[in-house]
XYZ file of C-alpha atoms in Angstrom:
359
model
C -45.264 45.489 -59.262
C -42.120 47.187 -59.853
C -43.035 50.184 -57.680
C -44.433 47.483 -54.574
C -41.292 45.572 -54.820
C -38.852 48.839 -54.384
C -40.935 50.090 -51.451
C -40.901 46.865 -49.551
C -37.138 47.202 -50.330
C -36.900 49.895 -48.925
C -39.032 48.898 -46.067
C -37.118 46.046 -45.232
C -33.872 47.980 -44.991
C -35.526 50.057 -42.022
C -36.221 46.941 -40.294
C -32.591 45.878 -41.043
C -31.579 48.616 -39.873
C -33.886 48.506 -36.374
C -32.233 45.401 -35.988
C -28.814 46.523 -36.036
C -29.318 49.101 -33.428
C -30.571 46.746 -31.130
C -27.577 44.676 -31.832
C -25.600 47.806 -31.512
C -26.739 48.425 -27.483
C -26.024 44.578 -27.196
C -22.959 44.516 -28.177
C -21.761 47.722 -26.306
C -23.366 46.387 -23.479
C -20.971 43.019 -24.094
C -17.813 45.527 -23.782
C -19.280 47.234 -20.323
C -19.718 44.214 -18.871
C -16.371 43.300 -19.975
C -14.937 46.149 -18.221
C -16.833 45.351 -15.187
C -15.750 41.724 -15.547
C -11.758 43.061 -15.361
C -12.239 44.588 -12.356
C -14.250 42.546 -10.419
C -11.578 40.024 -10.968
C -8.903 42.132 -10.624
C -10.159 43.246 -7.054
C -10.866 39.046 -6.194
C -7.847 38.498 -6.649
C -6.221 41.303 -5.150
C -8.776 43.367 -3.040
C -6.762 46.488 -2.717
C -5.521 46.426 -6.616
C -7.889 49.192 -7.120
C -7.415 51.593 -4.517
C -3.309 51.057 -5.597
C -4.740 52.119 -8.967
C -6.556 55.336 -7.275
C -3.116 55.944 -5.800
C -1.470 55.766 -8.845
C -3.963 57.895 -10.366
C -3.664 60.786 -8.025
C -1.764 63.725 -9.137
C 1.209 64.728 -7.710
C 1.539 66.317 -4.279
C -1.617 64.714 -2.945
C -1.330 62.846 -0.260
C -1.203 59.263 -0.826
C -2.046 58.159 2.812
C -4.693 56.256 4.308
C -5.957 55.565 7.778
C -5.769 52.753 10.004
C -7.708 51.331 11.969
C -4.968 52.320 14.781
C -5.194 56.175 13.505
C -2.052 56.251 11.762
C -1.277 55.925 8.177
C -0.287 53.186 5.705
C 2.550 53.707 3.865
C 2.514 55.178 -0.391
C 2.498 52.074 -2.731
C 5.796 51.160 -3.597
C 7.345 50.025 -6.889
C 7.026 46.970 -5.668
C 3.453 46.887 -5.506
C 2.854 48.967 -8.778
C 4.684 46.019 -10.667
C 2.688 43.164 -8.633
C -0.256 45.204 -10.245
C 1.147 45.431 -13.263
C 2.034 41.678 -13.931
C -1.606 40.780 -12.001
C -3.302 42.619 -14.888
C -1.325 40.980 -17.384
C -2.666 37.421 -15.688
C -5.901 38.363 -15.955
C -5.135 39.669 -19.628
C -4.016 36.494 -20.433
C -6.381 34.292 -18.404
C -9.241 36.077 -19.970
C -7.948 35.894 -23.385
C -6.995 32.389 -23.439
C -11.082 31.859 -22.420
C -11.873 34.212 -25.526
C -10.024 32.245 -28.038
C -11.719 29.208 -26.740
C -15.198 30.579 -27.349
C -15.689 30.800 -23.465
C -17.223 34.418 -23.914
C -20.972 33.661 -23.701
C -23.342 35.997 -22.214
C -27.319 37.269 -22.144
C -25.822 40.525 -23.953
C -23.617 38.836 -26.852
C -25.790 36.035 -27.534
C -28.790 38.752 -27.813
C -26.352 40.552 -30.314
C -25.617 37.939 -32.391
C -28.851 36.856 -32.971
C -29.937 40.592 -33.309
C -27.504 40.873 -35.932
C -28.263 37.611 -37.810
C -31.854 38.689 -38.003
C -30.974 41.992 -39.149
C -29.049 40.179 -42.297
C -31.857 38.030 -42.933
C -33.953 41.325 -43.469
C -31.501 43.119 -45.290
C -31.185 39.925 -47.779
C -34.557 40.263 -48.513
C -34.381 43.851 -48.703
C -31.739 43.253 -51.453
C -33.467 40.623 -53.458
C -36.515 42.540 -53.383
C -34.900 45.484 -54.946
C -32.930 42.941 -57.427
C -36.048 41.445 -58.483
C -37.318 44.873 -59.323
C -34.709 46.140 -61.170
C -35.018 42.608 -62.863
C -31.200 42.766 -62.663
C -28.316 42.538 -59.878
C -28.630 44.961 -57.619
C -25.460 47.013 -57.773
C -25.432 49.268 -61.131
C -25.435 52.503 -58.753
C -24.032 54.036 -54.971
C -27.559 53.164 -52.899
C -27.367 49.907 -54.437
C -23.870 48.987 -53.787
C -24.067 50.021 -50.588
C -26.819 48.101 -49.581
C -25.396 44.977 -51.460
C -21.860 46.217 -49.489
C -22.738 46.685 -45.812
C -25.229 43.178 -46.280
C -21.957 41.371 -47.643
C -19.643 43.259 -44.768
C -22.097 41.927 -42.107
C -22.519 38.500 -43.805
C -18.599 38.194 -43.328
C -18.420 39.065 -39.731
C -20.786 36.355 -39.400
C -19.197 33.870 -41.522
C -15.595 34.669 -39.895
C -17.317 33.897 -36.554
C -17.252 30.397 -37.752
C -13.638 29.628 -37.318
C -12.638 32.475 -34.917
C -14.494 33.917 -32.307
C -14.535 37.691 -33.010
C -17.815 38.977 -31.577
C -16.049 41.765 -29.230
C -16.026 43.345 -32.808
C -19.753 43.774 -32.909
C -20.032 47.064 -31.466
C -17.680 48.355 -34.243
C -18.676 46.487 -37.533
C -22.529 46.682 -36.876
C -21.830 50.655 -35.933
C -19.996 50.775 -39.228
C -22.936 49.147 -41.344
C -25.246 51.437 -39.446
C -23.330 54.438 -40.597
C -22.575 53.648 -43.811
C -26.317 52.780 -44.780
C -27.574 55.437 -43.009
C -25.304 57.824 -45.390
C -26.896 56.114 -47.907
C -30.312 55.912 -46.666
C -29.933 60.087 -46.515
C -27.716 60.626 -49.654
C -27.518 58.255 -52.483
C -30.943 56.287 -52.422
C -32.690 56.610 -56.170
C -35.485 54.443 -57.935
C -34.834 51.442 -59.888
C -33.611 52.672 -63.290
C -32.076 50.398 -66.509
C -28.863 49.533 -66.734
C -26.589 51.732 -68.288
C -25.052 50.050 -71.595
C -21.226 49.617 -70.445
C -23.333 47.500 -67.392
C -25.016 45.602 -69.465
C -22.155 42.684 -69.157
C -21.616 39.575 -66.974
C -18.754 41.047 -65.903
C -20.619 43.457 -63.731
C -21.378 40.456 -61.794
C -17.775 39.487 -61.446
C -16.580 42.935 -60.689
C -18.794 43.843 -57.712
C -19.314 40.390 -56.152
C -14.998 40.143 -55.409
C -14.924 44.162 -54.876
C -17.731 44.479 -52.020
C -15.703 40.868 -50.935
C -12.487 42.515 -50.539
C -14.301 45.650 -48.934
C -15.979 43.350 -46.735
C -12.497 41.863 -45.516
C -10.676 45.158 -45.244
C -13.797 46.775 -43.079
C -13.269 43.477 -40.812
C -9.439 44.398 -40.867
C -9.607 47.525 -39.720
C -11.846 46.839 -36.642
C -9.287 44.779 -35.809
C -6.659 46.930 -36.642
C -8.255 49.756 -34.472
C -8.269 47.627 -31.628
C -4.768 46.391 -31.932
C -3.599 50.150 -31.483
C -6.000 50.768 -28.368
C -4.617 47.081 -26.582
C -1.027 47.769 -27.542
C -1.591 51.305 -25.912
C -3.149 49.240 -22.540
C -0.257 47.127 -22.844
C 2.161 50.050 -22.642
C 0.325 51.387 -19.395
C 0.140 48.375 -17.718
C 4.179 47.633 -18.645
C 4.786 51.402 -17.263
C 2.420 50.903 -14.129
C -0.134 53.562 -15.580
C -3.598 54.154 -15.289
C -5.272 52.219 -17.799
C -8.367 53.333 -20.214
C -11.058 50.932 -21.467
C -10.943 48.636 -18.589
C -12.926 45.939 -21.214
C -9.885 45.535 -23.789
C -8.604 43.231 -20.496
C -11.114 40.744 -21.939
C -9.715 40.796 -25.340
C -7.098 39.245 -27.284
C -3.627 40.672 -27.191
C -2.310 42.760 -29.374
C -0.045 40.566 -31.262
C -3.247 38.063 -31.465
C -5.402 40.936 -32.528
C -2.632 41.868 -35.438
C -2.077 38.596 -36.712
C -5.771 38.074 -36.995
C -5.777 41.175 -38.830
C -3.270 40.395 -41.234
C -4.871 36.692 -42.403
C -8.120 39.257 -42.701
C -6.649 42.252 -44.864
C -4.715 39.076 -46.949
C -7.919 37.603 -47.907
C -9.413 41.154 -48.618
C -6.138 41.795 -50.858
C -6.569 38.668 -52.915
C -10.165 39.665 -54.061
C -9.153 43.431 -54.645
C -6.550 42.058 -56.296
C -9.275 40.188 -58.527
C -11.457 43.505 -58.874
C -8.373 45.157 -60.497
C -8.008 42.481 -63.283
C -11.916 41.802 -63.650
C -12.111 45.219 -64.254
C -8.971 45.736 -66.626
C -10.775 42.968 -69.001
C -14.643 44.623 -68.581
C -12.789 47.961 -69.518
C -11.478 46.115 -72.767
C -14.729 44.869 -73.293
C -16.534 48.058 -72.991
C -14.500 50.779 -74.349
C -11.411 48.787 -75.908
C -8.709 49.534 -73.383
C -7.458 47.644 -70.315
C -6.248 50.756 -68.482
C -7.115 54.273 -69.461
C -5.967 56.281 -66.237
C -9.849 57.317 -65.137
C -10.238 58.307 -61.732
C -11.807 55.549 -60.526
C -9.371 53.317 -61.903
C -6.202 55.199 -60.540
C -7.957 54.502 -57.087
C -8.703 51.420 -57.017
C -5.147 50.817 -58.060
C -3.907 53.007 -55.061
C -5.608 50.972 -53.033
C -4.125 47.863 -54.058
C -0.428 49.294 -53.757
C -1.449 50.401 -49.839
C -2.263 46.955 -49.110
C 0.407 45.402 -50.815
C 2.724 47.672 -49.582
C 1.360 46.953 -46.254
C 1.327 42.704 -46.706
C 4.631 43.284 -47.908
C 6.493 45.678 -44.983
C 4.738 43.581 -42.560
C 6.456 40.131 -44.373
C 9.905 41.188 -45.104
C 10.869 44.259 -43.453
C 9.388 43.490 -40.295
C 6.828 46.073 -39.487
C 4.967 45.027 -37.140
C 2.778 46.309 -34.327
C 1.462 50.659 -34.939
C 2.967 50.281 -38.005
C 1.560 47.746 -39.405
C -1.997 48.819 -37.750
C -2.136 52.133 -39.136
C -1.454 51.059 -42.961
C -4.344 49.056 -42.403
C -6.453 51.750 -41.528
C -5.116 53.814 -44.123
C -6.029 51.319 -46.478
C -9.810 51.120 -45.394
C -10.371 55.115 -45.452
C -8.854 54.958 -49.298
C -11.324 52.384 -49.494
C -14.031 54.455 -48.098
C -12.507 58.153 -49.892
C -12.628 55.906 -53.504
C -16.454 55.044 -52.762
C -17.743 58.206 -50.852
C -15.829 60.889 -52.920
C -14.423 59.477 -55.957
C -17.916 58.411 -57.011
C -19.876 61.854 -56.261
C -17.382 64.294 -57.074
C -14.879 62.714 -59.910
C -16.696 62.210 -63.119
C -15.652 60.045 -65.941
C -16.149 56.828 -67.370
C -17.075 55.263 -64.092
C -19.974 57.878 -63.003
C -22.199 55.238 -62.044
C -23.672 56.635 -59.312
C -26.880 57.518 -60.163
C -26.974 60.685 -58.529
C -26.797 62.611 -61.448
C -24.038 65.535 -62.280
């Protein structure tokens, strides 16, 4: 029984995983036909916006000409005409935005990826209780079954946070996250259901993981948003400066002062439950080995962690760092996250070699 159970785990977690794909292509699909959407309204309103933006484009020396219907030649765009284009993307910027924080964003491709993606939880929840019920335990005493208890909470959060703000357009990066990380997983840390270590065997196991894959599930959401803070204050910039512009979709999305203070409410929440794993751990260490704090790897870590994001809560609060700044301490944060999981666990042993993976 034991045995079925595990494989239809494991079985489940493909079809999870099939799903997430799918909502993968949907998603990326969203943010092409976002880009599409720029432009086409971009050249309604102003039909020759994009051949200005061709002239811009063109390197020096070229010539910048074009021919009449008379045979002559109408003049270079002027500055003029570079900052009409400039402040007409910025409408559209803002127009657009304004219909994304309204939830005016529907479409065949995003409402296919949501509901991809919701149907790819509901097998990965199964996927999980199947292996809890075979292990007769919660699933989470070693890497394969954190992570598949971590990328099913990470998911179940993006969901959940879709509730009160509208944050699909960060599909295409959290479900490609999830897809990674389980695949690494899938490839490198999967074992069988084994007991439970004796320093496990404690209710505070439960505590401990439930607010740590929480907070990792906030800070993953944080630094998709993050990321695209740094790529729409880097539009911003070119469309200030009259420059060609990259990722035509990130016209479609929030600012990037929206986009940061999203962020920060995110990474706060996230903080408040790391903040929990650190003292739910410090009393299961007392519990298990009669010391709150004994300096192991694992604990220094998850420590270091906590002082990035406070540090990064607190610059942003009082010393005014906002914008890059701000962004790239969040990032930071999440690949200490990802470094204390992915590295710590494999390849710094000590009290907290619970990976399963064997020395």
């Amino acid at each position: 029984m034991t045995d079925t159970l595990s494989q239809l785990s494991t079985v489940f977690i493909y079809v999870a995983m099939g799903f997430y794909a799918a909502a993968f292509i949907a998603f990326a699909l969203d943010l092409a036909r976002r880009g599409a959407r720029a432009t086409a309204d971009e050249a309604a309103v102003v039909p020759s916006a994009v051949a200005r933006r061709a002239e811009v484009a063109a390197p020096v020396g070229a010539s910048t000409t074009t021919l009449t219907a008379a045979g002559g030649s109408a003049p270079p765009a002027s500055p003029q005409a570079s900052s009409a284009l400039g402040r007409l993307s910025s409408r559209i910027s803002s127009r657009v935005e304004d219909d994304v924080m309204n939830g005016d964003t529907s479409s065949t491709s995003i409402r296919w990826a949501f509901g991809l993606t919701i149907v790819g939880f509901v097998a990965h929840l199964v996927a999980t209780l199947f292996r809890g019920i075979a292990a007769d335990r919660v699933p989470w005493a070693n890497m394969w079954e954190f992570s598949m208890t971590g990328t099913l909470v990470i998911i179940g959060v993006f969901l959940v946070v879709n509730l009160k703000w509208d944050v699909k357009y960060l599909g295409t990066f959290i479900v490609g996250l999830v897809l990674v990380l389980q695949g690494v997983a899938l490839l490198r840390y999967y074992v069988p259901v084994v007991p439970l270590q004796p320093a496990l065997q404690s209710y505070w196991l439960v505590i401990h993981i439930i607010v740590a894959v929480l907070g990792t599930a906030f800070f993953a959401l944080g630094f998709a948003l993050s990321g695209l803070q740094l790529l729409q204050y880097r539009r911003e910039r070119q469309v200030a400066e009259s420059r060609p512009q990259q990722f035509r979709f990130l016209e479609t999305l929030p600012s990037a002062v929206a986009l940061e203070n999203l962020a920060y409410r995110i990474n706060i929440v996230g903080f408040i439950a790391w903040t929990f794993t650190l003292i739910a751990g410090a009393i299961w260490a007392e519990k298990a080995w009669g010391r709150y704090w004994g300096w192991d790897t694992k604990e220094v870590w998850t420590f270091i962690i906590w002082v990035i994001y406070a540090g990064y809560i607190h610059a942003r609060a009082t010393r005014g760092w906002r914008g890059s700044r701000s962004a790239w301490l969040a990032i930071i944060g999440f690949a200490a996250v990802l470094f204390n999981f992915g590295i710590v666990n494999v390849f710094f042993h000590g009290l907290h070699a619970y990976s399963g993976l064997g020395s």
